[in-house]
Structures are given as structure tokens and as C-alpha cells.
XYZ file of C-alpha atoms in Angstrom:
602
model
C 15.602 -16.420 -23.824
C 14.573 -13.577 -26.116
C 17.539 -11.449 -27.234
C 17.521 -8.069 -26.068
C 17.575 -5.123 -28.501
C 20.158 -1.987 -28.666
C 19.167 0.849 -26.393
C 18.835 2.610 -29.566
C 16.001 0.832 -30.848
C 13.221 1.898 -28.235
C 10.132 0.476 -28.286
C 8.476 3.346 -27.417
C 7.203 5.519 -30.457
C 7.623 9.343 -30.471
C 5.553 10.791 -28.208
C 2.326 12.754 -29.185
C 0.823 15.285 -26.950
C -2.385 17.101 -27.505
C -3.029 20.651 -26.184
C -4.745 19.754 -22.964
C -1.966 16.790 -22.145
C 0.723 19.816 -22.552
C -1.360 21.738 -20.124
C -1.268 19.002 -17.886
C 2.256 18.116 -18.017
C 3.172 21.945 -17.331
C 2.091 21.045 -13.644
C 3.857 17.687 -13.663
C 6.627 17.240 -10.810
C 7.369 14.479 -8.415
C 4.855 13.856 -5.888
C 3.809 11.859 -3.182
C 3.170 8.024 -3.641
C 0.689 6.084 -2.037
C 2.153 2.590 -1.228
C 1.781 0.270 1.514
C 3.838 -1.703 3.565
C 3.193 -5.485 3.257
C 3.297 -6.343 7.171
C 0.818 -4.728 9.586
C 3.047 -4.614 12.160
C 6.518 -4.840 10.865
C 7.927 -3.247 7.526
C 11.524 -3.228 6.036
C 12.895 -0.652 4.200
C 16.270 -2.072 4.011
C 18.617 -0.911 1.253
C 21.062 -3.884 1.564
C 23.102 -4.612 -1.751
C 21.697 -7.453 -3.628
C 22.847 -10.790 -2.418
C 23.268 -14.113 -4.365
C 20.387 -15.916 -5.754
C 18.125 -17.935 -3.456
C 17.990 -20.195 -6.304
C 20.677 -22.486 -7.869
C 19.062 -22.594 -11.486
C 20.312 -20.027 -14.119
C 19.013 -16.394 -13.816
C 16.911 -14.572 -16.398
C 18.862 -12.297 -18.822
C 19.832 -8.665 -17.539
C 21.320 -6.342 -19.728
C 21.103 -2.198 -19.998
C 19.339 -2.716 -23.096
C 15.553 -2.115 -23.742
C 13.812 -5.470 -24.572
C 11.174 -5.646 -27.482
C 7.990 -7.409 -26.899
C 4.837 -8.130 -29.293
C 2.735 -4.922 -28.414
C -0.683 -6.818 -28.688
C 0.680 -9.410 -26.500
C 2.203 -7.103 -23.696
C 0.767 -5.189 -20.738
C 2.932 -2.351 -20.038
C 2.603 -1.062 -16.488
C 4.175 1.798 -14.573
C 4.006 3.969 -11.482
C 5.583 1.521 -8.803
C 9.048 1.430 -9.267
C 11.506 4.350 -8.953
C 14.819 2.474 -9.147
C 16.343 -0.520 -11.566
C 14.906 -3.631 -10.694
C 17.365 -6.188 -9.073
C 15.609 -8.092 -6.261
C 13.042 -10.665 -6.472
C 12.954 -11.542 -2.707
C 9.466 -11.233 -1.100
C 10.485 -10.903 2.068
C 12.907 -8.012 1.523
C 9.968 -5.684 1.650
C 10.175 -2.181 0.321
C 13.180 -3.182 -2.004
C 11.639 -6.242 -4.251
C 10.759 -5.604 -8.182
C 7.104 -4.906 -8.707
C 5.129 -8.211 -9.330
C 7.486 -10.255 -6.872
C 4.470 -10.393 -4.759
C 1.303 -11.535 -6.543
C 2.779 -12.497 -10.061
C 5.675 -14.978 -8.605
C 4.972 -15.393 -5.021
C 1.442 -15.722 -3.507
C -0.435 -15.502 0.147
C -2.739 -18.006 1.619
C -5.843 -15.594 1.231
C -6.607 -12.566 -0.292
C -8.305 -9.454 0.991
C -10.980 -7.683 -0.770
C -11.230 -4.101 0.456
C -14.378 -3.369 -1.663
C -16.806 -6.143 -0.102
C -14.566 -6.242 3.040
C -14.354 -9.930 2.467
C -11.398 -12.274 2.546
C -11.031 -14.768 -0.449
C -9.385 -18.300 -0.430
C -6.232 -18.142 -2.514
C -3.293 -20.942 -1.770
C -5.415 -22.005 1.191
C -9.240 -23.206 0.618
C -10.388 -21.759 3.805
C -9.913 -18.191 5.229
C -9.709 -16.256 8.355
C -13.514 -16.665 8.959
C -13.403 -20.521 8.834
C -9.933 -21.376 9.881
C -10.066 -21.055 13.669
C -10.896 -23.980 15.818
C -10.809 -22.663 19.220
C -7.414 -21.534 19.843
C -5.807 -23.391 16.945
C -5.733 -22.366 13.441
C -6.143 -25.321 10.812
C -4.903 -24.609 7.203
C -6.410 -26.316 4.147
C -3.683 -26.039 1.460
C -4.979 -26.084 -2.279
C -4.209 -29.236 -3.953
C -3.109 -29.255 -7.601
C -0.667 -26.012 -7.090
C 2.648 -26.504 -8.315
C 5.988 -24.153 -8.115
C 7.366 -22.962 -11.112
C 10.068 -25.339 -11.052
C 7.617 -28.209 -11.476
C 7.444 -29.428 -7.856
C 4.059 -29.476 -5.955
C 3.122 -26.963 -3.304
C 2.671 -29.057 0.017
C 1.663 -28.144 3.434
C 5.264 -28.572 4.624
C 5.990 -25.398 2.634
C 3.269 -23.487 4.553
C 4.255 -24.674 7.671
C 8.054 -24.019 6.743
C 6.916 -20.131 5.707
C 5.427 -19.889 9.186
C 7.806 -21.155 11.200
C 10.559 -18.968 9.378
C 8.768 -16.093 10.424
C 8.421 -17.428 13.882
C 12.198 -18.398 14.149
C 13.977 -15.695 12.281
C 13.522 -12.115 13.247
C 14.827 -10.804 10.330
C 11.716 -12.147 8.545
C 9.621 -8.851 8.138
C 6.377 -10.956 9.138
C 7.858 -11.971 12.464
C 5.699 -9.653 14.372
C 2.525 -11.234 12.962
C 3.247 -14.498 14.150
C 4.913 -13.400 17.722
C 2.186 -15.371 19.429
C 2.557 -18.621 17.200
C 4.121 -21.575 18.893
C 4.530 -23.732 15.692
C 3.200 -24.891 12.669
C 3.014 -28.548 11.729
C 2.122 -30.215 8.639
C 0.176 -33.548 7.988
C -0.054 -33.758 4.024
C -1.789 -30.505 3.049
C -3.304 -29.858 6.385
C -1.198 -27.382 8.334
C -2.171 -26.800 12.230
C -1.019 -23.672 13.716
C -0.576 -23.695 17.578
C -0.386 -20.691 19.852
C 1.795 -19.957 23.022
C -1.392 -18.969 24.904
C -4.168 -16.510 23.474
C -3.721 -16.015 19.815
C -2.880 -12.439 18.264
C -5.766 -12.595 15.916
C -5.453 -9.376 14.326
C -1.512 -9.807 13.876
C -1.850 -13.467 12.511
C -4.986 -13.028 10.077
C -2.665 -10.165 8.693
C -0.193 -12.586 7.996
C -2.777 -15.076 6.157
C -3.460 -12.516 3.550
C 0.008 -10.690 3.171
C 2.610 -13.075 3.949
C 4.056 -14.823 0.843
C 4.264 -18.813 0.931
C 8.036 -19.890 0.123
C 9.284 -22.897 -1.440
C 11.237 -24.760 1.620
C 13.439 -26.737 -0.895
C 14.868 -23.398 -1.962
C 14.228 -21.076 0.979
C 16.015 -23.681 3.458
C 19.139 -23.550 1.585
C 19.940 -19.683 2.338
C 21.763 -18.614 5.553
C 19.365 -17.463 8.106
C 21.011 -13.907 7.796
C 20.169 -13.972 3.935
C 16.536 -14.730 4.058
C 15.601 -11.162 3.780
C 18.516 -9.833 1.936
C 19.244 -12.344 -0.874
C 18.372 -11.126 -4.356
C 16.690 -14.081 -5.370
C 17.086 -13.368 -9.100
C 15.956 -16.647 -10.095
C 12.390 -17.189 -8.181
C 10.508 -19.933 -7.773
C 6.705 -18.978 -7.254
C 3.158 -20.423 -7.545
C 1.937 -17.711 -9.121
C 0.981 -16.467 -12.727
C 3.803 -15.320 -14.046
C 7.859 -16.062 -14.319
C 10.483 -13.587 -14.561
C 11.861 -13.423 -18.110
C 14.242 -10.572 -17.954
C 15.057 -7.219 -16.745
C 17.386 -4.253 -17.400
C 17.594 -0.913 -16.131
C 14.687 0.670 -17.235
C 12.256 -2.345 -16.712
C 11.452 -5.808 -15.665
C 9.724 -8.218 -17.920
C 7.333 -11.473 -16.820
C 6.102 -13.835 -19.000
C 2.667 -15.779 -18.430
C 3.260 -19.301 -16.730
C 1.393 -22.256 -18.183
C -0.066 -24.653 -15.441
C -0.864 -21.863 -13.014
C -3.311 -23.340 -10.757
C -5.824 -20.678 -10.620
C -6.798 -21.280 -14.244
C -8.578 -24.751 -13.480
C -9.551 -24.079 -9.909
C -10.759 -20.616 -10.467
C -11.013 -19.874 -14.296
C -8.567 -17.205 -14.264
C -6.047 -16.643 -16.764
C -3.973 -13.733 -18.344
C -5.068 -12.642 -22.134
C -1.243 -11.199 -22.372
C 1.788 -13.097 -22.697
C 4.060 -10.354 -21.420
C 3.784 -8.089 -18.392
C 6.522 -5.157 -18.240
C 6.864 -2.960 -15.601
C 8.712 0.294 -16.497
C 10.533 2.196 -14.085
C 9.212 5.636 -13.262
C 10.775 8.669 -15.148
C 9.290 12.037 -14.258
C 5.938 12.480 -14.272
C 5.977 14.369 -17.737
C 7.287 11.520 -19.248
C 4.930 9.107 -17.411
C 1.767 10.919 -18.795
C 3.307 11.229 -22.207
C 3.825 7.408 -22.304
C 0.323 7.084 -21.192
C -1.310 9.060 -23.663
C 0.835 7.886 -26.409
C -0.292 4.210 -25.885
C 2.826 3.200 -24.451
C 1.787 2.552 -21.137
C -1.445 0.289 -20.456
C -1.665 0.784 -16.810
C -0.433 3.439 -14.748
C -0.391 3.791 -11.189
C 1.474 7.029 -11.163
C -0.017 10.205 -9.598
C -0.261 12.391 -12.287
C -0.822 16.243 -11.570
C -3.554 17.701 -13.308
C -4.941 14.346 -14.868
C -8.588 15.439 -13.067
C -8.642 18.319 -15.760
C -7.784 15.728 -18.611
C -10.301 13.537 -17.479
C -12.859 16.129 -16.316
C -12.737 18.615 -19.131
C -12.187 16.406 -22.320
C -13.898 13.479 -21.312
C -11.519 11.057 -20.601
C -12.150 8.259 -22.397
C -13.518 10.189 -25.598
C -10.337 11.431 -26.172
C -7.257 9.426 -24.909
C -8.889 6.338 -24.159
C -8.252 6.672 -20.145
C -10.107 4.751 -17.752
C -9.932 5.339 -13.883
C -11.974 3.603 -11.154
C -14.837 6.035 -10.979
C -15.952 7.702 -14.117
C -16.082 10.871 -12.084
C -14.767 12.685 -9.370
C -13.029 11.458 -6.940
C -12.088 9.122 -9.992
C -9.542 7.061 -7.643
C -10.346 4.639 -4.624
C -8.904 5.838 -1.452
C -5.807 4.016 -0.298
C -4.065 5.616 2.597
C -4.763 8.535 5.225
C -2.631 11.523 5.011
C -2.637 13.310 8.373
C -0.795 16.386 10.069
C 1.469 14.934 12.285
C 2.153 16.718 15.509
C 5.270 16.051 17.645
C 3.650 15.683 20.721
C 6.606 15.315 22.969
C 7.250 19.121 22.755
C 5.261 22.226 23.409
C 2.915 23.350 21.870
C 2.140 19.916 20.329
C 2.161 18.385 23.568
C -0.976 20.272 24.723
C -4.425 18.703 23.844
C -5.842 21.926 23.158
C -3.393 23.065 20.672
C -3.732 19.830 18.618
C -7.506 20.260 18.986
C -7.177 23.972 17.725
C -5.081 22.564 14.650
C -8.034 20.321 14.074
C -10.586 22.999 14.171
C -8.463 25.405 11.815
C -8.145 22.898 9.153
C -10.658 22.081 6.490
C -9.737 18.544 4.686
C -12.622 19.309 1.936
C -10.791 22.545 1.146
C -7.324 20.917 1.429
C -8.320 18.122 -0.849
C -10.029 20.140 -3.594
C -7.138 23.024 -3.838
C -4.494 20.233 -4.275
C -6.308 17.506 -5.949
C -9.037 19.055 -7.778
C -11.498 16.430 -6.878
C -9.235 12.968 -7.468
C -8.938 12.676 -3.706
C -11.347 12.592 -0.709
C -11.163 14.389 2.446
C -10.405 12.518 5.242
C -13.110 11.556 8.057
C -12.400 12.717 11.514
C -11.210 9.137 12.660
C -8.932 8.681 9.496
C -10.364 5.280 9.053
C -10.272 4.581 5.326
C -13.713 4.079 3.946
C -13.562 0.327 3.687
C -13.793 0.146 7.406
C -16.806 2.520 7.791
C -18.442 -0.454 9.448
C -16.395 -0.423 12.433
C -16.848 3.455 12.943
C -19.498 4.535 16.076
C -20.903 7.519 14.122
C -22.610 8.641 17.424
C -18.868 8.934 18.683
C -18.137 10.974 15.447
C -21.008 13.088 16.205
C -20.318 13.956 19.804
C -16.569 14.379 19.777
C -15.184 15.301 16.229
C -13.579 18.449 15.241
C -15.025 20.059 12.315
C -13.838 23.172 10.188
C -14.522 26.042 12.773
C -11.778 28.851 12.912
C -13.481 30.458 15.904
C -13.397 27.430 17.873
C -9.741 27.086 17.054
C -9.173 30.593 18.210
C -10.671 29.616 21.636
C -8.896 26.552 22.243
C -5.705 28.326 21.036
C -6.079 30.944 23.961
C -5.672 27.884 26.843
C -3.153 26.132 24.715
C 0.192 27.555 26.020
C 0.845 28.605 22.444
C 2.369 32.229 22.234
C 2.570 33.152 18.511
C 6.002 31.280 18.283
C 6.828 29.999 14.532
C 6.524 26.278 14.095
C 7.956 24.418 11.270
C 5.645 22.096 9.071
C 7.996 19.801 6.668
C 7.240 17.277 3.869
C 9.859 15.881 1.403
C 11.285 17.955 -1.273
C 9.828 17.150 -4.665
C 6.455 16.052 -3.246
C 4.721 18.562 -5.382
C 0.947 17.729 -4.040
C 2.154 17.454 -0.344
C 4.311 20.753 -0.985
C 1.064 22.472 -2.492
C -0.841 21.122 0.401
C 1.404 22.851 3.209
C 0.918 26.129 1.558
C -2.754 25.687 1.911
C -2.316 24.499 5.554
C -0.190 27.227 6.317
C -2.720 29.777 4.958
C -5.438 28.141 7.065
C -3.360 27.806 10.336
C -2.185 31.430 9.695
C -6.226 32.683 9.773
C -6.278 31.340 13.542
C -3.009 32.952 14.556
C -0.728 29.922 14.400
C 2.561 30.754 12.499
C 4.271 27.879 10.435
C 7.473 27.909 8.498
C 7.627 25.638 5.224
C 10.438 23.380 4.799
C 11.144 20.673 2.527
C 14.149 18.114 3.279
C 14.996 15.557 1.187
C 12.698 12.498 1.656
C 15.629 10.656 3.640
C 16.099 13.745 5.867
C 12.540 14.213 6.351
C 12.087 10.265 7.652
C 15.193 10.660 9.920
C 13.500 13.879 11.466
C 10.223 11.747 11.980
C 12.064 8.835 13.525
C 14.457 11.042 15.666
C 11.569 13.235 16.787
C 13.382 16.490 15.540
C 10.419 18.068 13.824
C 7.246 20.299 15.176
C 4.586 19.182 12.411
C 4.848 16.905 9.538
C 2.717 15.266 6.889
C 2.795 11.502 7.011
C 0.629 8.655 5.267
C 1.847 5.396 6.756
C -1.793 4.178 7.508
C -2.743 2.104 4.365
C -5.465 -0.405 3.559
C -6.106 -2.868 6.187
C -9.022 -5.218 6.778
C -9.636 -4.395 10.470
C -8.756 -0.733 12.344
C -6.256 -2.722 14.491
C -3.070 -1.574 12.482
C -4.279 1.855 12.346
C -4.771 2.602 16.245
C -1.353 0.262 16.433
C 0.344 2.832 14.223
C -1.254 5.920 16.311
C -0.602 4.447 19.984
C 2.037 1.675 20.305
C 4.251 1.854 23.117
C 7.016 2.098 24.247
C 8.428 5.338 22.529
C 12.064 4.871 21.349
C 14.653 7.405 20.963
C 14.165 6.466 17.388
C 10.944 5.117 16.259
C 11.033 2.599 13.750
C 8.499 0.548 11.277
C 6.322 3.713 11.082
C 4.625 3.230 14.690
C 3.737 6.366 16.659
C 5.753 8.815 15.010
C 3.941 11.256 17.010
C 5.430 10.071 20.013
C 1.994 10.145 21.787
C 1.832 8.401 25.165
C -1.442 6.969 26.165
C -0.941 3.743 28.220
C -4.644 2.874 28.229
C -4.989 3.152 24.601
C -2.234 1.254 24.009
C -3.679 -1.448 26.371
C -7.099 -1.419 24.586
C -5.244 -2.163 20.935
C -3.321 -4.644 22.589
C -6.553 -6.081 23.727
C -8.304 -5.721 20.428
C -5.409 -7.849 18.986
C -6.364 -10.768 21.251
C -10.381 -10.864 20.858
C -11.525 -13.410 18.525
C -12.898 -11.824 15.297
C -16.288 -13.563 15.830
C -16.736 -11.519 19.188
C -17.878 -8.600 17.277
C -19.696 -7.165 20.257
C -16.268 -6.900 22.353
C -14.312 -5.643 19.235
C -17.084 -2.814 18.583
C -16.888 -1.719 22.161
C -12.828 -1.332 22.208
C -12.842 0.561 18.639
C -15.375 2.760 19.801
C -13.715 3.903 22.933
C -10.251 4.307 20.734
C -12.287 6.614 18.198
C -13.713 8.464 20.937
C -9.875 8.807 22.640
C -8.602 9.710 19.382
C -10.988 12.435 18.547
C -10.813 13.814 22.256
C -6.896 13.508 22.268
C -6.174 14.111 18.430
C -2.786 12.581 18.344
C -2.901 12.863 14.508
C -5.410 15.126 12.486
C -6.595 13.327 9.293
C -7.073 15.605 6.246
C -7.405 13.755 3.323
C -7.209 9.811 1.512
C -4.218 9.561 -0.893
C -5.934 7.814 -3.896
C -5.042 4.219 -5.343
C -3.953 6.490 -8.293
C -4.788 4.542 -11.454
C -5.153 5.396 -14.892
C -5.839 2.588 -18.027
C -5.205 3.302 -21.630
C -7.677 1.274 -23.515
C -5.405 1.334 -26.743
C -4.412 -2.220 -26.543
C -6.427 -3.356 -23.421
C -9.740 -3.060 -22.176
C -12.048 -4.191 -19.124
C -9.994 -2.032 -16.740
C -11.188 -2.140 -12.884
C -14.271 -0.416 -12.727
C -16.842 0.844 -9.891
C -19.703 -0.551 -11.913
C -20.330 -4.003 -13.335
C -18.471 -7.164 -11.960
C -14.847 -5.927 -12.320
C -14.731 -4.141 -9.084
C -11.161 -5.049 -8.117
C -7.940 -3.113 -6.671
C -6.164 -1.433 -9.596
C -2.714 -1.170 -7.966
C 0.548 -3.115 -8.954
C 2.205 -1.580 -5.470
C 3.714 -3.628 -3.275
C 1.117 -4.757 -0.576
C -1.580 -4.213 -3.010
C -0.714 -6.665 -5.506
C -0.630 -10.438 -4.270
C -2.453 -9.398 -1.149
C -5.756 -7.826 -2.703
C -7.600 -8.464 -5.755
C -4.931 -6.964 -8.402
C -4.525 -10.286 -9.811
C -8.379 -10.615 -10.597
C -8.144 -7.258 -12.352
C -5.434 -8.183 -14.561
C -7.071 -11.461 -15.489
C -10.186 -9.677 -16.353
C -8.085 -7.685 -19.045
C -9.262 -8.417 -22.748
C -7.378 -7.271 -25.885
C -8.921 -4.275 -27.655
C -10.091 -5.651 -31.103
C -9.444 -1.929 -32.328
C -6.009 -1.972 -31.131
C -3.345 -1.214 -34.091
């Protein structure tokens, strides 16, 4: 283990800012992030204190000092962590350190939102090939070893599935709610179901859930499977935990990673160090000073730096698109009305909101071209093939203040002041609320803006003690199923959980459609198209949510030391995100393996 250096000998050089960077920095404050939960129907945001490691081996070094790594062998990332790393438990969703899923633990399949295809990973089959009637058969890849040298077996995969079936604290338990059991015969795992499979939920399990080593995890008490800190993680992924401290976590490339021989993938860097986010000012300064190579932080004003200065010609910055919108779309931001109280419980009022707001103007005013206006359904662009355009043409509300005023007249609204809330410090959303307030005022809706702390705002949404809010819990997924589950799930509890139906909209018929869609075989595309068309029609007519814009997969790559970052052109069209729920589930590992040293690096 490499000794750590004193915190006084920081590896970051003195920051250099050009004039344009200073102008951008002047705008930089905390902002809304764009991460996604790892499970389509259940997510954990536990803040349980770290528990003992899930492994009995010695733990990697931890100290308060900042470590020093060879710069030309190290990829520095940032934009995902907001607290010191202390947890590598892939079941502790929302708390595990960046890289836990993807660099250490891996799923059975990957999903590529760019192509809409599932990809073999620890399994050599995919959701397109694994179904055999109402049974799912998994062919576990041979030649895979855990980082402790033992082979991955079908028994590990069966154990991981059965753990979720039997232990409700597993965040993926809802994804296997219809599973009876998984049994292993060598490297073949057969999954049987209690009745009709929950196809949508189980498919999400296949590309989102980590495969766990039975020999390690079976030693944990059942109550600790999703809380143990797991500071000596044993995984099948390309890297192992090297060291960590209050400011960063470092991983080292692992020899013998299966994908090198099986898929020709390898990391050209020896170390990956993920740096805990400071302020946006610091983040942009470190990015332009070549101290951060891969940033997933939202940087206010980055569009000006890219657009006005030519981007790569000045600071060597790369984004997924070379021109606006620069960023891929990552989740849907919608105006969320509390439909359990007046006037939000009136459909004419909600439709008046939809006609009064101009998503394009809001996205441009707030993001200056790095975020796209949402479509009327709110479904992300990767799901366009599921959208019935004739339904959209017939029922979608488009910006029309006159129509908003007409609907308002029959909505039961009498000019009372309503509150609109977003978390304090989320600068982009706070700016968006002022645009929304102005547009609603123009049609006669009075809105007062409030900015509670993030925890208080979340409590308000889960408790139903709010009028209007901005929310973005609908992230990238492979089908529309989880999107409509978030909108329509019943029953409504006094305190809603898991980011489901926070708008408290009650439509038993639509919830029945969502449940039906979940149990339709993926091969029955005719029936699925019919169900999703009905849900889209009802969504547009009812407006339980008002989609406004797509938060970007914020990504800025610095080519000072590394090049071949993900791009919309060429063969490297991969997801450039280190966020939980993205790395390990989508194609971030391909993007990392595609990076090459810049021969012009210092």
C-alpha cells in the first residue's frame, strides 16, 4: 500500500483561471444534480452509520491526508460525491462511494440508452434471449474471478437473486417480487416465478442489480446486508479499492479482469481517483487547471465557456455533443402539483398550468442551451419509440396563454397565492422558479417562491404538505414502465416513499394499466404499445405532472492528460456518467476503457 502524503502537500497545483473562466465562476453556486436511483421500483436513501466490513480481510488505507498518484497514470473524476467516502456496499443505494457499482461490483447485463439495446456482461445472454416461457435462464459467463481470486459461479448469481427475494432490506427486492426462487446448476441459473412474471421489474433487476459473492455476503447478519460499510469489497469489476480519505477515493486497475480477454476492454490508466465535490467554483477551477479529467458536475455558465470560446481550442474541454445541447438527457424535471388539495385537484387547473408554461423558454433561460425542453409526455428521448405521436398531436398541451386563461376560468381557482418550492442552493432550479412564476403570473396564477433545505423539501413532498414543487425522480430506463409507475402507483400513503406518486394522484384505472404492462412479455410489442398509448393519452388529458425540461447528463472531459472521451460521433457513443445507477448499469465502463493517454500531456 502506498503511503499517503501530508495534506499540506496537495497534488492540486495552484489554480489558473482565464478571463472567461472567471466570468463563469461568478455564476457558480450549488445546483440540482442529475443522478438516478439504482432500482426501478425501490430505492434506498438510508443514512445509516457505517457498519463493520462485509469482508474479513484487511481494509484499504484511510486517512485524512490527500494521497499522491502519478499524474499520467491517474484519471481524476468528480461530480458525484458530496460527502467523504466511507461505504462500498452496493446494496446501500444512495450512500455507497462512487465506483462501488461498476468498478468493483457488476450486473448481469448492461443497458445502452443510445441504441436501446441490452448487452451481455456477467451473463452471456440478455433479457431478449433469456426467457423460456415463464422461466428465465441465465448463462453465467465462465472465466470470471472475484478480486480475491475465487471464481464467479452460478451459485453466486442464484444467491444474489434469492437474497433479494428473501430479504426486504435488499433494495432490489421489489424487482424480484414475482420470483419464486433461483437455482444453479454449474454456470446455468434457472429463475422460476410464482405465477405470471413481473417482466418489467425483473428485467430492470438484470441490468441494475449487483452480483454478490455468496462466500462473503452470506456471513453478514440479515439485518446488515444493506447497511454494512463493506470497506474491503470483493468484486468482479475492473478495479479494486486502493485508499480513501475525507476528500477522495482511489481505485487501482485490477489484473485479470475478465472483460480484457472476453471483450478486449482494458483501462489505460492505473488509478482512478474520484474527488469529493467542493463548490462549483472549485470544480470548474480544477477542471480548467487540468486537475480534474472527467467532471459530472453541473457547472453554471459552462455553455458560455464552450460556445463563446470554442471549447476545446481554449481549455481542451469535451462534451458529448460538440454544440448545443452539449449534454445527453438524463432525467425529466416536471412541475409537480399536489393533486390532493385544491385547486391542484382540478384537471382544468393542471391543464392551465401546462398551457401557461413554455418549456423551451424555461430551458433556454436557465441553461442557455445545455438542457433540452421536455416532450409533453415527459418520456426521455431514448424512449421515443414508445411514444404514440398521434396521441401527442391530439392531446398534448402546448404553450398557449390564452387557452390557459380559458381553462383557469373553470378550474375553481380564485386568485389565491400558491407556493412553489425547490431546495435552497439548487441555483438552476431556483432560477427556473422565477421564470415559472413570471409565466404563471401572466395568466393570472399567483405564486410565492420558497426555498427550504433539501431535507425539508423532500419531507414536504413525501408528507404532501406543499402546493407546487419541481421534482426529477424519473431517470433513464429501458422502458416507460418505471416512469408511469412513478406517476400512478397506488395506494397513496400518508407519507409516500421511494419517489413514487409524490403528486398523490389517484387513478385506479391507470395504475391497473401500469400493473398490466409489467406482466406483459417484452415480445408482445403490440399489447405493450396499446397499453403505453393509453397511459400517454391519460397522462396528457389529466396532467398529473407537467414536464418542463430534461436535466442533462452533465459531463465535461479535459483532454490535458486523457483523450477519446465519449462523443455523439464515431464509435465511442457511451454514457459519460459516474453517477450511481449509471456506471455499472449502462455503458460508462466502455467509455472509461476507451480513454487513451494524450501524447501531448505534460
